[in-house]
mmCIF file of C-alpha atoms and ligand atoms in Angstrom:
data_model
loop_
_atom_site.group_PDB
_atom_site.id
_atom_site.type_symbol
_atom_site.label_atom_id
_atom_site.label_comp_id
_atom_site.label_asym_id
_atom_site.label_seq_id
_atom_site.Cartn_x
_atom_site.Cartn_y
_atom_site.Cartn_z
ATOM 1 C CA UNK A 1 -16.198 8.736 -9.445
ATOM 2 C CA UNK A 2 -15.831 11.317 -12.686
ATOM 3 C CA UNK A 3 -12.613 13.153 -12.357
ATOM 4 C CA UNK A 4 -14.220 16.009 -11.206
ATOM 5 C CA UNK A 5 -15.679 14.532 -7.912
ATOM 6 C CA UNK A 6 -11.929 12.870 -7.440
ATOM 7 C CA UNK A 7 -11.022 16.434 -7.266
ATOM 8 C CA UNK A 8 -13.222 17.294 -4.989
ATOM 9 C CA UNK A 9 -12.845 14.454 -2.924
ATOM 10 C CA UNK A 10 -9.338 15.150 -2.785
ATOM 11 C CA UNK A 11 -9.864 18.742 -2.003
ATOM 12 C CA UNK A 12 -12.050 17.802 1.397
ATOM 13 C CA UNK A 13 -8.317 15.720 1.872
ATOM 14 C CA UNK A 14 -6.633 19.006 1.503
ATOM 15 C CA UNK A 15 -4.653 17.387 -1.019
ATOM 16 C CA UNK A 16 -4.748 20.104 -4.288
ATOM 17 C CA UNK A 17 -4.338 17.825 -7.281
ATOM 18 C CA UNK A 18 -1.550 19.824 -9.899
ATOM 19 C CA UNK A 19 -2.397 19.848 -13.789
ATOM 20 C CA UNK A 20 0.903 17.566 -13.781
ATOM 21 C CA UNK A 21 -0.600 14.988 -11.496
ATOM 22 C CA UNK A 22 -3.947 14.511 -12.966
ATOM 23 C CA UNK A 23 -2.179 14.131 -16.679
ATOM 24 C CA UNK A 24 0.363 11.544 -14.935
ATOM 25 C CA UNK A 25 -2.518 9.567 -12.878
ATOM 26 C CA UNK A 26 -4.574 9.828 -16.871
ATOM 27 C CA UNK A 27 -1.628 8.178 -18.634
ATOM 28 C CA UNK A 28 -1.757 5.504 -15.368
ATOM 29 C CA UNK A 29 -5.240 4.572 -16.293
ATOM 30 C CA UNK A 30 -4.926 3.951 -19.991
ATOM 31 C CA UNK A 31 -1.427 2.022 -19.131
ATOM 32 C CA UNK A 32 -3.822 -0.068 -16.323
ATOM 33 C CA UNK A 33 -6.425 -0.621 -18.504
ATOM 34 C CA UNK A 34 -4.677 -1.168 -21.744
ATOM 35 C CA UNK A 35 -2.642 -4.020 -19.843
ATOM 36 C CA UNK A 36 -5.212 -5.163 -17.568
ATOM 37 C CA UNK A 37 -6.846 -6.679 -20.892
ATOM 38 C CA UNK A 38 -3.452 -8.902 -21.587
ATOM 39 C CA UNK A 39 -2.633 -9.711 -17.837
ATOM 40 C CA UNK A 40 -5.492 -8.999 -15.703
ATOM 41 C CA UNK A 41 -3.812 -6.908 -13.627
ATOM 42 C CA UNK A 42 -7.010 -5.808 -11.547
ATOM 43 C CA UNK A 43 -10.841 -6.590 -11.011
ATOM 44 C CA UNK A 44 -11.222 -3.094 -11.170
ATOM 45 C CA UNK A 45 -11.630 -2.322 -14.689
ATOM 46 C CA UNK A 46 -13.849 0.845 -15.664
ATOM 47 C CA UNK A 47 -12.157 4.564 -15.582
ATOM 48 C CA UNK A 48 -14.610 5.709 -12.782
ATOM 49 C CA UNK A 49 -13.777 2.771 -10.629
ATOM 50 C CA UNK A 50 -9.788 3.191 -10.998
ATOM 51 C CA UNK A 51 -10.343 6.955 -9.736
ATOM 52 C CA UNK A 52 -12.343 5.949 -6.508
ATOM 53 C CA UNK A 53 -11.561 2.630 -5.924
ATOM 54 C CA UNK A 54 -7.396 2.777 -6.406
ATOM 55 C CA UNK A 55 -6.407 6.541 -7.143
ATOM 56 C CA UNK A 56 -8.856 8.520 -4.265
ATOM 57 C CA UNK A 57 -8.182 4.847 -2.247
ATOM 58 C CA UNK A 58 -5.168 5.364 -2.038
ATOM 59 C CA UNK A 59 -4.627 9.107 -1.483
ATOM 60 C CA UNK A 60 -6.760 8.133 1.987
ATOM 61 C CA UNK A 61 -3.186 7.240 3.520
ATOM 62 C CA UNK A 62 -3.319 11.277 4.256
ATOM 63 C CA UNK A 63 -5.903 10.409 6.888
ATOM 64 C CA UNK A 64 -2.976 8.984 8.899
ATOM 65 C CA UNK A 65 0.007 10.402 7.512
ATOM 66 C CA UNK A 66 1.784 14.071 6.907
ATOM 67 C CA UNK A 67 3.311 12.559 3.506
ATOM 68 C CA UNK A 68 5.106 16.229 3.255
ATOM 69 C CA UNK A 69 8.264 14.397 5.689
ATOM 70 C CA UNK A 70 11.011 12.606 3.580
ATOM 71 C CA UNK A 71 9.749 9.321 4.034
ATOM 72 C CA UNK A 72 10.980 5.856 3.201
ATOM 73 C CA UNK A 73 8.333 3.969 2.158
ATOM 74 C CA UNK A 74 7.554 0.415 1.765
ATOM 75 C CA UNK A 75 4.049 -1.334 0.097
ATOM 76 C CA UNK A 76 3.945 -4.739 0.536
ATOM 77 C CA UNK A 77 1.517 -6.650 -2.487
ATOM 78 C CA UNK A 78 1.171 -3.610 -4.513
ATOM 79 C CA UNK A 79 -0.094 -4.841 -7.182
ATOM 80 C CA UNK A 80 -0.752 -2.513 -9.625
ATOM 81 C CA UNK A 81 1.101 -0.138 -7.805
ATOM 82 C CA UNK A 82 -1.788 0.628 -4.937
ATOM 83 C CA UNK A 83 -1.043 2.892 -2.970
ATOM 84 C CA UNK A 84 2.211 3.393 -3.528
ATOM 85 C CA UNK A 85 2.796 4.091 -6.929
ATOM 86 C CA UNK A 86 -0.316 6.930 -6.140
ATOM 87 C CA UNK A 87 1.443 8.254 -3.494
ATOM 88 C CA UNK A 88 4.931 8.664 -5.462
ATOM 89 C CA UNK A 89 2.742 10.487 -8.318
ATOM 90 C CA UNK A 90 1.233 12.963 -5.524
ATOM 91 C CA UNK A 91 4.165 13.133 -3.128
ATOM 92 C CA UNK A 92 7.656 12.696 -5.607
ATOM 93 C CA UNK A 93 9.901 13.317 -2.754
ATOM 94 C CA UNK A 94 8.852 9.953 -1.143
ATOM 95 C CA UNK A 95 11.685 7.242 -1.417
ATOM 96 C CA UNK A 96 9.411 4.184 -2.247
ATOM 97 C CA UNK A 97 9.534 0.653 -2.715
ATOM 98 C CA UNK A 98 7.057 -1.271 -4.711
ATOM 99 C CA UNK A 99 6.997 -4.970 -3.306
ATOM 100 C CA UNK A 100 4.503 -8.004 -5.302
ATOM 101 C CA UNK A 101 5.564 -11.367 -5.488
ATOM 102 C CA UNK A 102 3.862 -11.411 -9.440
ATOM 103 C CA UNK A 103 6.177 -10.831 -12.037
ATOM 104 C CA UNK A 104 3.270 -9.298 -14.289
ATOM 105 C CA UNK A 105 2.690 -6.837 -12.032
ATOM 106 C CA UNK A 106 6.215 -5.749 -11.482
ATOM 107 C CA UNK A 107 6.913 -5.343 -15.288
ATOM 108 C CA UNK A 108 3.748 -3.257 -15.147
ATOM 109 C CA UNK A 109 5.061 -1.237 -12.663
ATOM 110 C CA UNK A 110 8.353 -1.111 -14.775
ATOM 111 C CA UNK A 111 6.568 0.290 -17.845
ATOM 112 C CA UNK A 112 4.376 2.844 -15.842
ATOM 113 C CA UNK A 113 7.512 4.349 -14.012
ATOM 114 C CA UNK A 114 9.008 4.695 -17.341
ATOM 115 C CA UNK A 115 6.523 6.205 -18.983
ATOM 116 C CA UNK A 116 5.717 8.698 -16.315
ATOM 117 C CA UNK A 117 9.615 9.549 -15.840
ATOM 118 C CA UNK A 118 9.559 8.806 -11.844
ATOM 119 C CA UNK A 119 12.772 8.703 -10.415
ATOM 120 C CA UNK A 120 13.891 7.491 -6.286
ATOM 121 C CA UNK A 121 11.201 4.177 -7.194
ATOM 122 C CA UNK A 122 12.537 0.990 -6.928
ATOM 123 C CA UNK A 123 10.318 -2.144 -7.697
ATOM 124 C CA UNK A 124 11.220 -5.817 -5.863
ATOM 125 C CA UNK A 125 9.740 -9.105 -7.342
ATOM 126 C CA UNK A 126 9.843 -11.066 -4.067
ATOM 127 C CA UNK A 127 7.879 -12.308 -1.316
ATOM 128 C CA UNK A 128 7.909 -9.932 1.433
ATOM 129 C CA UNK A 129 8.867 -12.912 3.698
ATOM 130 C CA UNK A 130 12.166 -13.914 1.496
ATOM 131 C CA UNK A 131 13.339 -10.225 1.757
ATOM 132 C CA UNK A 132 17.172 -10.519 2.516
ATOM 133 C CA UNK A 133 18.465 -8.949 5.896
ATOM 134 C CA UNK A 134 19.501 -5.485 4.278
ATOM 135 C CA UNK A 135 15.849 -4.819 3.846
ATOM 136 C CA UNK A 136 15.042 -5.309 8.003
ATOM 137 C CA UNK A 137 14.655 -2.391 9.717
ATOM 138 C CA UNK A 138 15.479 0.023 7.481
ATOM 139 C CA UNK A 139 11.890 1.414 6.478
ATOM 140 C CA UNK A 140 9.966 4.764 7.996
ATOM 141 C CA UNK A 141 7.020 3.457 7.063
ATOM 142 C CA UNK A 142 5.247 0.146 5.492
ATOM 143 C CA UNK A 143 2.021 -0.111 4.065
ATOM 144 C CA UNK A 144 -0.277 -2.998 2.434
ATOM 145 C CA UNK A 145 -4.011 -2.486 0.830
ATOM 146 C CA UNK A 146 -5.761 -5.659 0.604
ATOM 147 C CA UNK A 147 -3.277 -8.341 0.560
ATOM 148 C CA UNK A 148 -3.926 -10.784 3.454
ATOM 149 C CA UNK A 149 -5.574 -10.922 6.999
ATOM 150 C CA UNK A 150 -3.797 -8.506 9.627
ATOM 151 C CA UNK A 151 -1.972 -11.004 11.730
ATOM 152 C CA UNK A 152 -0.032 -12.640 8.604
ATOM 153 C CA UNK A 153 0.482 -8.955 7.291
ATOM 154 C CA UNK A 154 1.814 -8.132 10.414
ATOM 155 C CA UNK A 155 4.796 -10.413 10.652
ATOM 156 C CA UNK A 156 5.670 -9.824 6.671
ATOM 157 C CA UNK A 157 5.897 -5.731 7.547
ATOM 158 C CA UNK A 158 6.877 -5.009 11.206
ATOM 159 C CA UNK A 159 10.333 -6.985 10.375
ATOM 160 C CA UNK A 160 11.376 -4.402 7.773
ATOM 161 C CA UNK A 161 10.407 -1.444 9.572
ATOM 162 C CA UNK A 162 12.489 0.794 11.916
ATOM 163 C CA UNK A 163 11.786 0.910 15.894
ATOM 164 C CA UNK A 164 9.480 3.706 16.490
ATOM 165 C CA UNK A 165 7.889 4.003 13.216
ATOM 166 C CA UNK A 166 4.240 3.068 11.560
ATOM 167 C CA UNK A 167 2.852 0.049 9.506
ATOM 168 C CA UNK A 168 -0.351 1.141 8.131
ATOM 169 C CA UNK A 169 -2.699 -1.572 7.174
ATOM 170 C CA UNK A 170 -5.705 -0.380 4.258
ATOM 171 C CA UNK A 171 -8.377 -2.356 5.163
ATOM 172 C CA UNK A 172 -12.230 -2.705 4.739
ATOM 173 C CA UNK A 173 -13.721 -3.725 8.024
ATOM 174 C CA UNK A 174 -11.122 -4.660 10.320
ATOM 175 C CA UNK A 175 -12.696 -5.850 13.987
ATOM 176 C CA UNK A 176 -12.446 -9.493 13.777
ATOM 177 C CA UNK A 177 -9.360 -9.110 12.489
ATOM 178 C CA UNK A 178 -7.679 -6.721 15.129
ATOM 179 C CA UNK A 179 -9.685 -8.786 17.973
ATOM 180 C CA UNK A 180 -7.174 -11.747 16.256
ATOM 181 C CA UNK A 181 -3.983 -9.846 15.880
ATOM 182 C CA UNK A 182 -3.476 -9.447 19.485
ATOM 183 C CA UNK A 183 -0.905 -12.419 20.060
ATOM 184 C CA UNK A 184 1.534 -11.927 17.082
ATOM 185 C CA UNK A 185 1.591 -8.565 17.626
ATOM 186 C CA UNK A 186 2.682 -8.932 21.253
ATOM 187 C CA UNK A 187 5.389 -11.846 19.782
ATOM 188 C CA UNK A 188 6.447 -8.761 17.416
ATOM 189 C CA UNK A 189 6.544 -5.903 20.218
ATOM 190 C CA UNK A 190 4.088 -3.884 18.499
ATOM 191 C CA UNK A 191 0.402 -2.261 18.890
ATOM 192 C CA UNK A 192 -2.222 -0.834 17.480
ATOM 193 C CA UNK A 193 -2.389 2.754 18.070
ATOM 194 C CA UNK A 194 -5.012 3.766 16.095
ATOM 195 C CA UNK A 195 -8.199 2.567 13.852
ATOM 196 C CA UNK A 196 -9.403 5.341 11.120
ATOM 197 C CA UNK A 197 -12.830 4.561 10.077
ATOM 198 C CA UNK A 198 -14.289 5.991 6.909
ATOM 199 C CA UNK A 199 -16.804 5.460 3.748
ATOM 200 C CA UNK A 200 -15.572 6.065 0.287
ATOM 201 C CA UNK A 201 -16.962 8.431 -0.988
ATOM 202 C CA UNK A 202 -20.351 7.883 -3.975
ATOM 203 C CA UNK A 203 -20.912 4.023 -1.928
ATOM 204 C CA UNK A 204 -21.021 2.577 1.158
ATOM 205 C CA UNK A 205 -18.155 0.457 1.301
ATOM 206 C CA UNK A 206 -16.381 0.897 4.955
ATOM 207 C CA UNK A 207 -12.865 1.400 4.928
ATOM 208 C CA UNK A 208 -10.115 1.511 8.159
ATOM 209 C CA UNK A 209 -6.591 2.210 8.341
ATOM 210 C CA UNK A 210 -4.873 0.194 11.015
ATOM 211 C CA UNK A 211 -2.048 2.095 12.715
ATOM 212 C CA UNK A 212 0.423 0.028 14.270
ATOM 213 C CA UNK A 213 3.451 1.130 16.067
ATOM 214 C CA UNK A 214 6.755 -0.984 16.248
ATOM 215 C CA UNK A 215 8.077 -0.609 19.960
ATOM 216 C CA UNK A 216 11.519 -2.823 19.792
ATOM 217 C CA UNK A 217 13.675 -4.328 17.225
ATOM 218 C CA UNK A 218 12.077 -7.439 16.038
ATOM 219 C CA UNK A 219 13.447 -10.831 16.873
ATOM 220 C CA UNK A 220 15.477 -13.158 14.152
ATOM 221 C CA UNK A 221 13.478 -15.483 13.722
ATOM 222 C CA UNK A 222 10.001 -13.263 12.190
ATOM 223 C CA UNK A 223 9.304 -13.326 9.598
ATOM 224 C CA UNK A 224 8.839 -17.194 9.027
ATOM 225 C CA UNK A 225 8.294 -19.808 6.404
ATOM 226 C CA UNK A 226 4.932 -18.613 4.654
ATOM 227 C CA UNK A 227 3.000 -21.879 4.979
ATOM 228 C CA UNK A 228 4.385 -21.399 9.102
ATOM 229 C CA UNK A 229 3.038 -17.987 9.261
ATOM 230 C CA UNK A 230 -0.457 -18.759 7.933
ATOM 231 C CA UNK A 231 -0.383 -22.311 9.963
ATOM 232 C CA UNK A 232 0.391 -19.651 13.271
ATOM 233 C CA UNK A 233 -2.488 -17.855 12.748
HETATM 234 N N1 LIG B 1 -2.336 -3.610 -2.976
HETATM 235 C C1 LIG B 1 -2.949 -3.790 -4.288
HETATM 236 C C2 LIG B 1 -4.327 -3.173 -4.314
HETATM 237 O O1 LIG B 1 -4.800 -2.738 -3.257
HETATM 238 O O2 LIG B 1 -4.937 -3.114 -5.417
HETATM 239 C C3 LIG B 1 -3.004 -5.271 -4.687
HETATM 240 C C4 LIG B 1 -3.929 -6.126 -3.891
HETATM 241 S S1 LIG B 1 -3.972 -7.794 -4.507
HETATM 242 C C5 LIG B 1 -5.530 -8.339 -3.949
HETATM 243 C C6 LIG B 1 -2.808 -8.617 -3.441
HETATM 244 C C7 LIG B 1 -1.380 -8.561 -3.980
HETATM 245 O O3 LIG B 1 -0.500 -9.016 -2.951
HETATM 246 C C8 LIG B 1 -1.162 -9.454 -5.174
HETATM 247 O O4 LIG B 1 -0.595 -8.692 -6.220
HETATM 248 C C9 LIG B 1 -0.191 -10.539 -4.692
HETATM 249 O O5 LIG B 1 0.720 -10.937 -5.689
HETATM 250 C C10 LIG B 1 0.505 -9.826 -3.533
HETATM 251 N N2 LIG B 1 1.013 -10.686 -2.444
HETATM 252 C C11 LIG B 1 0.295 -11.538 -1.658
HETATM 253 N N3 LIG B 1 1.085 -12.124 -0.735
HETATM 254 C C12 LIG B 1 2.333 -11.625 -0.935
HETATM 255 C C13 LIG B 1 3.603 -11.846 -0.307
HETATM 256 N N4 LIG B 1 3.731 -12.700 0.710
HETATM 257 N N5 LIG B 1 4.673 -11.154 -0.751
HETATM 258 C C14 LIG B 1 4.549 -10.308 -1.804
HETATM 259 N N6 LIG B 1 3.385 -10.050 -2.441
HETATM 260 C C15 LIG B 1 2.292 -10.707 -2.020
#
C-alpha cells in the first residue's frame, strides 16, 4: 500500500490523517526498519507492507471503537508497538499501555516514543499473566493483534479489564476459534458480542475483530500459570 492509498484507505475509515501524523508514522518506519535489521523485530519488512499490514491494520480498531472517548488502553504482545503505538500516534489523548514479554521490543518501543516525543505511554516488559494485582481491573479497554489463540488470550486480558468494558481481539479468521472459546469465556463471565469481518484492503487476506464484553469481576484465581492456561485449552 503506497502512502497515498493508506490515505485513502483511511479516509473510507473517516479517519483524516494530519501532516503531523503521517511525518510521525514516516519516522516509525525508518526506526522499524532500521532496527528490524539488528533485532528482527517483524516479518514484515518492506515500506508498503508496514503501511497496510501494521499502520492501516491497526487503524481498523475504528471499525469497533469511537477512539475520540478518553480511553485507557491496554495491548497485550505488542510487539512492535501494533496497534497500540498506531493508535497513540492517531489518537494522543489515549492513556496507553504497551505490554510484550521481549525485551527487544520494549527498548524499541522506548526509542520510538522518544523520538516521536509521545507523552501518557507507558511500556511493561512482562507477561501479561505475571501482571501484579494493581493492573486487574483497571483498564477501559484491552486489545491483542496476533499473539495467541482466543481462549488463552482471553484469560491473559479479561482479568485486567474493568466490568462492563471491551477486549477486542485482531484476528484473521476467527470461527474455529470462537466455536472453542465458549467454556473459558463462560469460567470468565464474559461474551462475545460482536464479530467484524473485513478484507484489507490491495489482498485478500480476511480479517475479524472479536468483541467481547466483560459482565462481572473476574475470579482470583484467572489468570493462571501459562503452561496451565495453554494445558486448559
Ligand atoms: N501485536 C503485534 C503485531 O500484531 O505485530 C505483535 C505480534 S507477535 C506475532 C506476538 C507478540 O506477543 C510477541 O512480541 C510476543 O513476545 C508477545 N507475547 C506472546 N505471549 C505473550 C504473553 N503471555 N505476555 C506478553 N507478551 C506475549
Amino acid at each position: 500500500m503506497t502512502k497515498e492509498e493508506f490515505i485513502r484507505e483511511l479516509a473510507k475509515l473517516n479517519i483524516e490523517a494530519s501532516e503531523q501524523n503521517l511525518k510521525a508514522l514516516d519516522r516509525y518506519k525508518d526506526l522499524l526498519i532500521e532496527y528490524n535489521q539488528k533485532f528482527n523485530l517483524t516479518a514484515i519488512k518492506t515500506e508498503e507492507e508496514i503501511y497496510l499490514k501494521h499502520f492501516y491494520d491497526s487503524l481498523t480498531l475504528t471499525k469497533a471503537l469511537d477512539l475520540s472517548q478518553n480511553y485507557k488502553l491496554l495491548d497485550i504482545g505488542t510487539g512492535a508497538g501494533f496497534p497500540g503505538l498506531v493508535l497513540k500516534i492517531f489518537y494522543p489523548h489515549l492513556e496507553i499501555t504497551l505490554l510484550d514479554s521481549n525485551h527487544k521490543k520494549i527498548m524499541f518501543l522506548n526509542t520510538v516514543i522518544k523520538e516521536l516525543n509521545l507523552t501518557n505511554i507507558t511500556c511493561l516488559n512482562i507477561r501479561a499473566e505475571n501482571l501484579p494485582n494493581n493492573y486487574r481491573e483497571s483498564f477501559d479497554i484491552v486489545t491483542s493483534r496476533a499473539v495467541s489463540t482466543l481462549s488463552i488470550l482471553c484469560e491473559l486480558s479479561l482479568p485486567f479489564l474493568k466490568v462492563n468494558n471491551l477486549f477486542i481481539a485482531m484476528k484473521g479468521d476467527s470461527e474455529e476459534e470462537i466455536k472453542k472459546s465458549s467454556q473459558i469465556l463462560e469460567k470468565l463471565d464474559s461474551k462475545i458480542i460482536n464479530v467484524i469481518k473485513f478484507n484489507l484492503p490491495n489482498e485478500a487476506s480476511h480479517r475479524s475483530l472479536v468483541i467481547i464484553k466483560k459482565l462481572k469481576k473476574t475470579k482470583e484465581k484467572y489468570p493462571r500459570r501459562y503452561d496451565k492456561i495453554v494445558k486448559s485449552k
